[in-house]
Amino acid sequence: MTITVFLAVIGAAVLHAAWNALVKNGADKLVSLTAVMFGHTPFAIVAILVAPPLGADALPYLAAGILLHLGYQLFLLYSYSAGDLTQVYPIARGSAPLIVAFVSITMLGVTLKGTELLAVLIIGVGIVSLALVRRADGLRNGKAAVFALITGCFIAGYSIVDGMGARAGGTSLAYFGWLAIGNNIALVAIVAVRAPQTYGKLWQTGHKLFWIGGGASFIAYAIVTWAFTQAPIALVTALRETSIVFALLIGVFFLKERLDLMKVFSTMTVLIGAALLRLAKP
């Protein structure tokens, strides 16, 4: 992994933690998430117009990616309704690199060097250890942990599919542009059926999230999709999940969530894994 890809993915991690905090802090989680996802649309249109045409080989991946992103968004909502940002976010994001690494090695024929594999494991274990964190009231939150773990499975799924799709299509930017539009078309239908009142609230409480959250979210994953074409998907996925560090800082200092020794320990473990990943020889 080159220094350019490394720094780009770290930047994406900051943006990802920021928009997740905006969703978590919203009074109505569905309105907040819908605003962010719909906010992808203007950026996606620009991406499609400026990027080379997407190759037809990417279409099966595109269809699968849309379904997996929808599953991720729905379970992310369930998770944030049940638990704190500093518990839900780490479990969801931390389980993903472990699953991606396992699938990459056992099913996709990807070979990771010993140092790279160790770095992925350290990052994943460090983040998943936050499943032991207690809620603000001092009690463990098993329901939030289960929802977050299911969310992590969807993250792993779309990471692998999108990485392969961007490579097959010959352009990561067009791939994600079409993915965002397809995802939003499906999301419009789902919201219309399950919670049509959401649309009336979007402009009242979600117009800032549309532009700020939507822009941050689109740019973050556009960077990650590009990185998938430049480095092994397992390594990019693991590095992206260092966003836990930024999510923890946002949760503690801005959302006034509880800080304890387990969160500090887990964060330091993730940082050690990220440093090891960067120092691994290509």
Short mmCIF file of C-alpha atoms in Angstrom, two decimals:
data_model
loop_
_atom_site.label_atom_id
_atom_site.label_comp_id
_atom_site.label_asym_id
_atom_site.label_seq_id
_atom_site.Cartn_x
_atom_site.Cartn_y
_atom_site.Cartn_z
CA MET A 1 0.00 0.00 0.00
CA THR A 2 1.53 3.31 -1.09
CA ILE A 3 1.65 6.38 1.16
CA THR A 4 -0.87 8.11 -1.14
CA VAL A 5 -3.43 5.33 -0.74
CA PHE A 6 -2.70 5.12 3.00
CA LEU A 7 -3.32 8.83 3.61
CA ALA A 8 -6.37 8.91 1.33
CA VAL A 9 -8.04 6.07 3.24
CA ILE A 10 -7.24 7.73 6.58
CA GLY A 11 -8.95 10.88 5.27
CA ALA A 12 -11.95 8.79 4.26
CA ALA A 13 -12.04 7.34 7.77
CA VAL A 14 -12.33 10.83 9.28
CA LEU A 15 -15.21 11.72 6.97
CA HIS A 16 -16.97 8.43 7.65
CA ALA A 17 -16.81 8.86 11.42
CA ALA A 18 -18.15 12.40 11.07
CA TRP A 19 -21.27 11.54 9.07
CA ASN A 20 -22.03 8.58 11.32
CA ALA A 21 -21.92 10.91 14.32
CA LEU A 22 -24.34 13.27 12.56
CA VAL A 23 -26.80 10.41 12.02
CA LYS A 24 -26.44 9.14 15.57
CA ASN A 25 -26.95 12.63 17.01
CA GLY A 26 -30.13 13.26 14.99
CA ALA A 27 -33.46 13.16 16.81
CA ASP A 28 -34.97 10.98 14.08
CA LYS A 29 -32.38 8.44 12.89
CA LEU A 30 -34.35 7.47 9.77
CA VAL A 31 -34.67 11.10 8.67
CA SER A 32 -30.96 11.68 9.29
CA LEU A 33 -29.80 8.58 7.41
CA THR A 34 -32.23 9.19 4.55
CA ALA A 35 -30.99 12.77 4.21
CA VAL A 36 -27.37 11.61 4.06
CA MET A 37 -28.09 8.89 1.50
CA PHE A 38 -30.20 11.18 -0.68
CA GLY A 39 -27.38 13.71 -0.40
CA HIS A 40 -25.27 11.35 -2.50
CA THR A 41 -27.40 12.03 -5.56
CA PRO A 42 -26.00 15.38 -6.82
CA PHE A 43 -22.45 14.17 -6.24
CA ALA A 44 -23.21 10.87 -7.97
CA ILE A 45 -24.59 12.64 -11.06
CA VAL A 46 -21.44 14.74 -11.34
CA ALA A 47 -19.29 11.62 -10.88
CA ILE A 48 -21.06 9.78 -13.70
CA LEU A 49 -20.74 12.76 -16.04
CA VAL A 50 -17.00 13.25 -15.49
CA ALA A 51 -15.89 9.61 -15.19
CA PRO A 52 -15.34 7.17 -18.05
CA PRO A 53 -18.35 4.95 -18.87
CA LEU A 54 -18.79 1.96 -16.58
CA GLY A 55 -17.95 -1.39 -18.18
CA ALA A 56 -20.76 -3.93 -18.56
CA ASP A 57 -18.78 -6.50 -16.55
CA ALA A 58 -19.51 -4.47 -13.43
CA LEU A 59 -23.31 -4.74 -13.66
CA PRO A 60 -23.75 -7.96 -11.62
CA TYR A 61 -21.56 -6.50 -8.87
CA LEU A 62 -23.52 -3.26 -9.04
CA ALA A 63 -26.84 -5.05 -8.43
CA ALA A 64 -25.42 -7.04 -5.53
CA GLY A 65 -23.77 -3.95 -4.08
CA ILE A 66 -27.07 -2.02 -4.04
CA LEU A 67 -28.76 -4.80 -2.05
CA LEU A 68 -25.88 -5.08 0.42
CA HIS A 69 -25.75 -1.32 1.00
CA LEU A 70 -29.49 -1.30 1.70
CA GLY A 71 -29.06 -4.05 4.27
CA TYR A 72 -26.21 -2.13 5.87
CA GLN A 73 -28.27 1.06 6.12
CA LEU A 74 -31.28 -0.67 7.67
CA PHE A 75 -29.26 -2.51 10.32
CA LEU A 76 -27.20 0.61 11.03
CA LEU A 77 -30.46 2.32 11.98
CA TYR A 78 -31.45 -0.56 14.26
CA SER A 79 -28.01 -0.47 15.86
CA TYR A 80 -28.01 3.27 16.56
CA SER A 81 -31.50 3.03 18.01
CA ALA A 82 -30.25 0.45 20.52
CA GLY A 83 -26.76 1.58 21.49
CA ASP A 84 -24.15 4.34 21.80
CA LEU A 85 -22.01 5.50 18.87
CA THR A 86 -18.87 4.43 20.74
CA GLN A 87 -20.21 0.85 21.07
CA VAL A 88 -22.18 0.31 17.86
CA TYR A 89 -19.74 1.94 15.43
CA PRO A 90 -16.66 -0.05 16.59
CA ILE A 91 -18.36 -3.45 16.52
CA ALA A 92 -19.91 -2.88 13.10
CA ARG A 93 -16.74 -1.55 11.55
CA GLY A 94 -14.35 -3.83 13.45
CA SER A 95 -15.90 -7.14 12.46
CA ALA A 96 -15.81 -6.22 8.76
CA PRO A 97 -12.02 -6.39 8.14
CA LEU A 98 -11.80 -9.79 9.83
CA ILE A 99 -14.59 -11.16 7.61
CA VAL A 100 -13.12 -9.57 4.47
CA ALA A 101 -9.64 -10.95 5.22
CA PHE A 102 -11.04 -14.44 5.81
CA VAL A 103 -13.07 -14.44 2.58
CA SER A 104 -10.22 -12.91 0.57
CA ILE A 105 -7.77 -15.59 1.67
CA THR A 106 -10.04 -18.64 1.65
CA MET A 107 -12.30 -17.90 -1.34
CA LEU A 108 -10.69 -15.23 -3.54
CA GLY A 109 -7.13 -16.54 -3.55
CA VAL A 110 -5.62 -13.37 -2.12
CA THR A 111 -2.24 -13.75 -0.42
CA LEU A 112 -1.37 -11.46 2.49
CA LYS A 113 2.11 -11.26 3.95
CA GLY A 114 2.51 -12.21 7.58
CA THR A 115 2.88 -8.60 8.74
CA GLU A 116 -0.17 -7.50 6.75
CA LEU A 117 -2.31 -10.30 8.13
CA LEU A 118 -1.14 -9.55 11.68
CA ALA A 119 -2.02 -5.87 11.21
CA VAL A 120 -5.53 -6.73 9.99
CA LEU A 121 -6.07 -9.05 12.95
CA ILE A 122 -4.83 -6.47 15.46
CA ILE A 123 -7.12 -3.79 14.03
CA GLY A 124 -10.13 -6.09 13.95
CA VAL A 125 -9.62 -7.53 17.42
CA GLY A 126 -8.94 -4.10 18.88
CA ILE A 127 -12.20 -2.75 17.53
CA VAL A 128 -14.36 -5.79 18.26
CA SER A 129 -13.12 -5.74 21.88
CA LEU A 130 -15.42 -2.77 22.33
CA ALA A 131 -18.28 -5.27 22.42
CA LEU A 132 -17.38 -5.46 26.11
CA VAL A 133 -18.18 -1.79 26.63
CA ARG A 134 -21.10 -1.06 28.94
CA ARG A 135 -23.91 1.37 28.19
CA ALA A 136 -24.06 4.82 29.74
CA ASP A 137 -26.21 3.33 32.54
CA GLY A 138 -23.50 0.77 33.31
CA LEU A 139 -25.27 -2.23 31.78
CA ARG A 140 -24.07 -4.34 28.87
CA ASN A 141 -26.05 -3.90 25.66
CA GLY A 142 -26.31 -7.26 23.94
CA LYS A 143 -29.04 -6.19 21.52
CA ALA A 144 -26.95 -3.33 20.14
CA ALA A 145 -23.94 -5.64 19.82
CA VAL A 146 -25.92 -8.20 17.78
CA PHE A 147 -27.34 -5.57 15.44
CA ALA A 148 -23.88 -4.04 15.05
CA LEU A 149 -22.36 -7.43 14.20
CA ILE A 150 -25.00 -8.04 11.51
CA THR A 151 -24.22 -4.57 10.18
CA GLY A 152 -20.56 -5.61 10.04
CA CYS A 153 -21.45 -8.61 7.88
CA PHE A 154 -23.16 -6.32 5.37
CA ILE A 155 -20.12 -4.00 5.42
CA ALA A 156 -17.83 -6.93 4.65
CA GLY A 157 -20.14 -8.06 1.86
CA TYR A 158 -20.37 -4.74 0.07
CA SER A 159 -16.64 -4.08 0.52
CA ILE A 160 -15.73 -7.25 -1.36
CA VAL A 161 -18.42 -6.80 -4.02
CA ASP A 162 -17.67 -3.11 -4.60
CA GLY A 163 -13.93 -3.72 -4.79
CA MET A 164 -14.42 -6.40 -7.43
CA GLY A 165 -17.05 -4.31 -9.23
CA ALA A 166 -14.88 -1.21 -9.44
CA ARG A 167 -12.06 -3.28 -10.89
CA ALA A 168 -14.35 -5.06 -13.37
CA GLY A 169 -15.95 -1.79 -14.50
CA GLY A 170 -12.65 -0.04 -15.16
CA THR A 171 -13.64 3.10 -13.22
CA SER A 172 -14.25 3.32 -9.50
CA LEU A 173 -15.89 6.76 -9.72
CA ALA A 174 -18.56 5.75 -12.22
CA TYR A 175 -19.16 2.52 -10.34
CA PHE A 176 -19.88 4.32 -7.09
CA GLY A 177 -21.90 7.00 -8.88
CA TRP A 178 -24.27 4.41 -10.34
CA LEU A 179 -24.28 2.50 -7.06
CA ALA A 180 -25.37 5.61 -5.14
CA ILE A 181 -28.16 6.37 -7.59
CA GLY A 182 -29.42 2.78 -7.61
CA ASN A 183 -29.29 2.64 -3.84
CA ASN A 184 -31.29 5.83 -3.53
CA ILE A 185 -33.97 4.66 -5.97
CA ALA A 186 -34.48 1.56 -3.82
CA LEU A 187 -34.35 3.61 -0.63
CA VAL A 188 -37.07 5.96 -1.92
CA ALA A 189 -39.40 2.99 -2.36
CA ILE A 190 -38.57 1.47 1.04
CA VAL A 191 -39.09 4.74 2.92
CA ALA A 192 -42.32 5.42 1.03
CA VAL A 193 -43.73 2.08 2.17
CA ARG A 194 -42.37 1.92 5.73
CA ALA A 195 -42.31 5.56 6.85
CA PRO A 196 -43.80 7.99 4.29
CA GLN A 197 -43.90 10.76 6.91
CA THR A 198 -40.11 10.90 6.62
CA TYR A 199 -40.36 12.91 3.41
CA GLY A 200 -42.24 15.70 5.15
CA LYS A 201 -39.50 15.99 7.76
CA LEU A 202 -36.56 15.93 5.36
CA TRP A 203 -36.56 19.61 4.46
CA GLN A 204 -37.43 20.73 7.98
CA THR A 205 -34.67 18.87 9.80
CA GLY A 206 -32.56 17.13 7.17
CA HIS A 207 -31.58 19.75 4.60
CA LYS A 208 -28.18 20.42 6.23
CA LEU A 209 -27.47 16.71 6.48
CA PHE A 210 -28.36 16.38 2.79
CA TRP A 211 -25.41 18.52 1.77
CA ILE A 212 -22.94 18.17 4.65
CA GLY A 213 -23.52 14.54 5.59
CA GLY A 214 -24.24 13.47 2.03
CA GLY A 215 -21.11 15.15 0.72
CA ALA A 216 -18.89 13.69 3.46
CA SER A 217 -20.36 10.22 2.98
CA PHE A 218 -20.06 10.26 -0.81
CA ILE A 219 -16.48 11.53 -0.84
CA ALA A 220 -15.45 9.07 1.88
CA TYR A 221 -16.67 6.01 0.02
CA ALA A 222 -15.57 7.31 -3.38
CA ILE A 223 -12.03 7.41 -1.95
CA VAL A 224 -12.38 3.91 -0.52
CA THR A 225 -13.76 2.51 -3.79
CA TRP A 226 -10.77 3.98 -5.62
CA ALA A 227 -8.43 2.52 -3.01
CA PHE A 228 -9.97 -0.92 -3.63
CA THR A 229 -8.49 -0.74 -7.14
CA GLN A 230 -5.05 0.27 -5.86
CA ALA A 231 -4.44 -2.16 -2.98
CA PRO A 232 -5.81 -5.47 -1.60
CA ILE A 233 -9.43 -5.06 -0.49
CA ALA A 234 -8.69 -6.63 2.90
CA LEU A 235 -5.98 -4.07 3.68
CA VAL A 236 -8.08 -1.10 2.56
CA THR A 237 -11.05 -2.34 4.61
CA ALA A 238 -8.90 -2.75 7.72
CA LEU A 239 -7.31 0.68 7.39
CA ARG A 240 -10.65 2.37 6.74
CA GLU A 241 -11.91 1.05 10.05
CA THR A 242 -9.37 3.14 11.94
CA SER A 243 -12.25 5.58 11.78
CA ILE A 244 -13.07 4.13 15.21
CA VAL A 245 -10.44 6.49 16.63
CA PHE A 246 -12.22 9.51 15.21
CA ALA A 247 -15.67 8.14 16.12
CA LEU A 248 -14.54 7.69 19.71
CA LEU A 249 -13.23 11.25 19.92
CA ILE A 250 -16.44 12.64 18.42
CA GLY A 251 -18.60 10.49 20.69
CA VAL A 252 -16.76 11.50 23.86
CA PHE A 253 -16.07 15.19 23.22
CA PHE A 254 -19.09 16.21 21.16
CA LEU A 255 -21.84 13.71 21.99
CA LYS A 256 -20.79 13.49 25.67
CA GLU A 257 -20.69 9.71 25.67
CA ARG A 258 -18.94 7.75 28.41
CA LEU A 259 -15.17 7.13 28.19
CA ASP A 260 -13.61 4.14 29.93
CA LEU A 261 -10.36 2.18 29.95
CA MET A 262 -11.66 -0.44 27.49
CA LYS A 263 -12.32 2.23 24.85
CA VAL A 264 -8.83 3.67 25.39
CA PHE A 265 -7.23 0.21 25.21
CA SER A 266 -9.14 -0.68 22.05
CA THR A 267 -8.23 2.60 20.38
CA MET A 268 -4.54 2.14 21.10
CA THR A 269 -4.72 -1.41 19.73
CA VAL A 270 -6.24 -0.13 16.49
CA LEU A 271 -3.54 2.53 16.16
CA ILE A 272 -0.82 -0.09 16.63
CA GLY A 273 -2.42 -2.20 13.90
CA ALA A 274 -2.62 0.78 11.53
CA ALA A 275 1.04 1.64 12.16
CA LEU A 276 2.04 -1.97 11.52
CA LEU A 277 0.02 -1.99 8.29
CA ARG A 278 1.80 1.12 7.07
CA LEU A 279 5.24 -0.26 7.98
CA ALA A 280 4.61 -3.57 6.23
CA LYS A 281 6.93 -3.90 3.24
CA PRO A 282 5.18 -4.06 -0.16
#
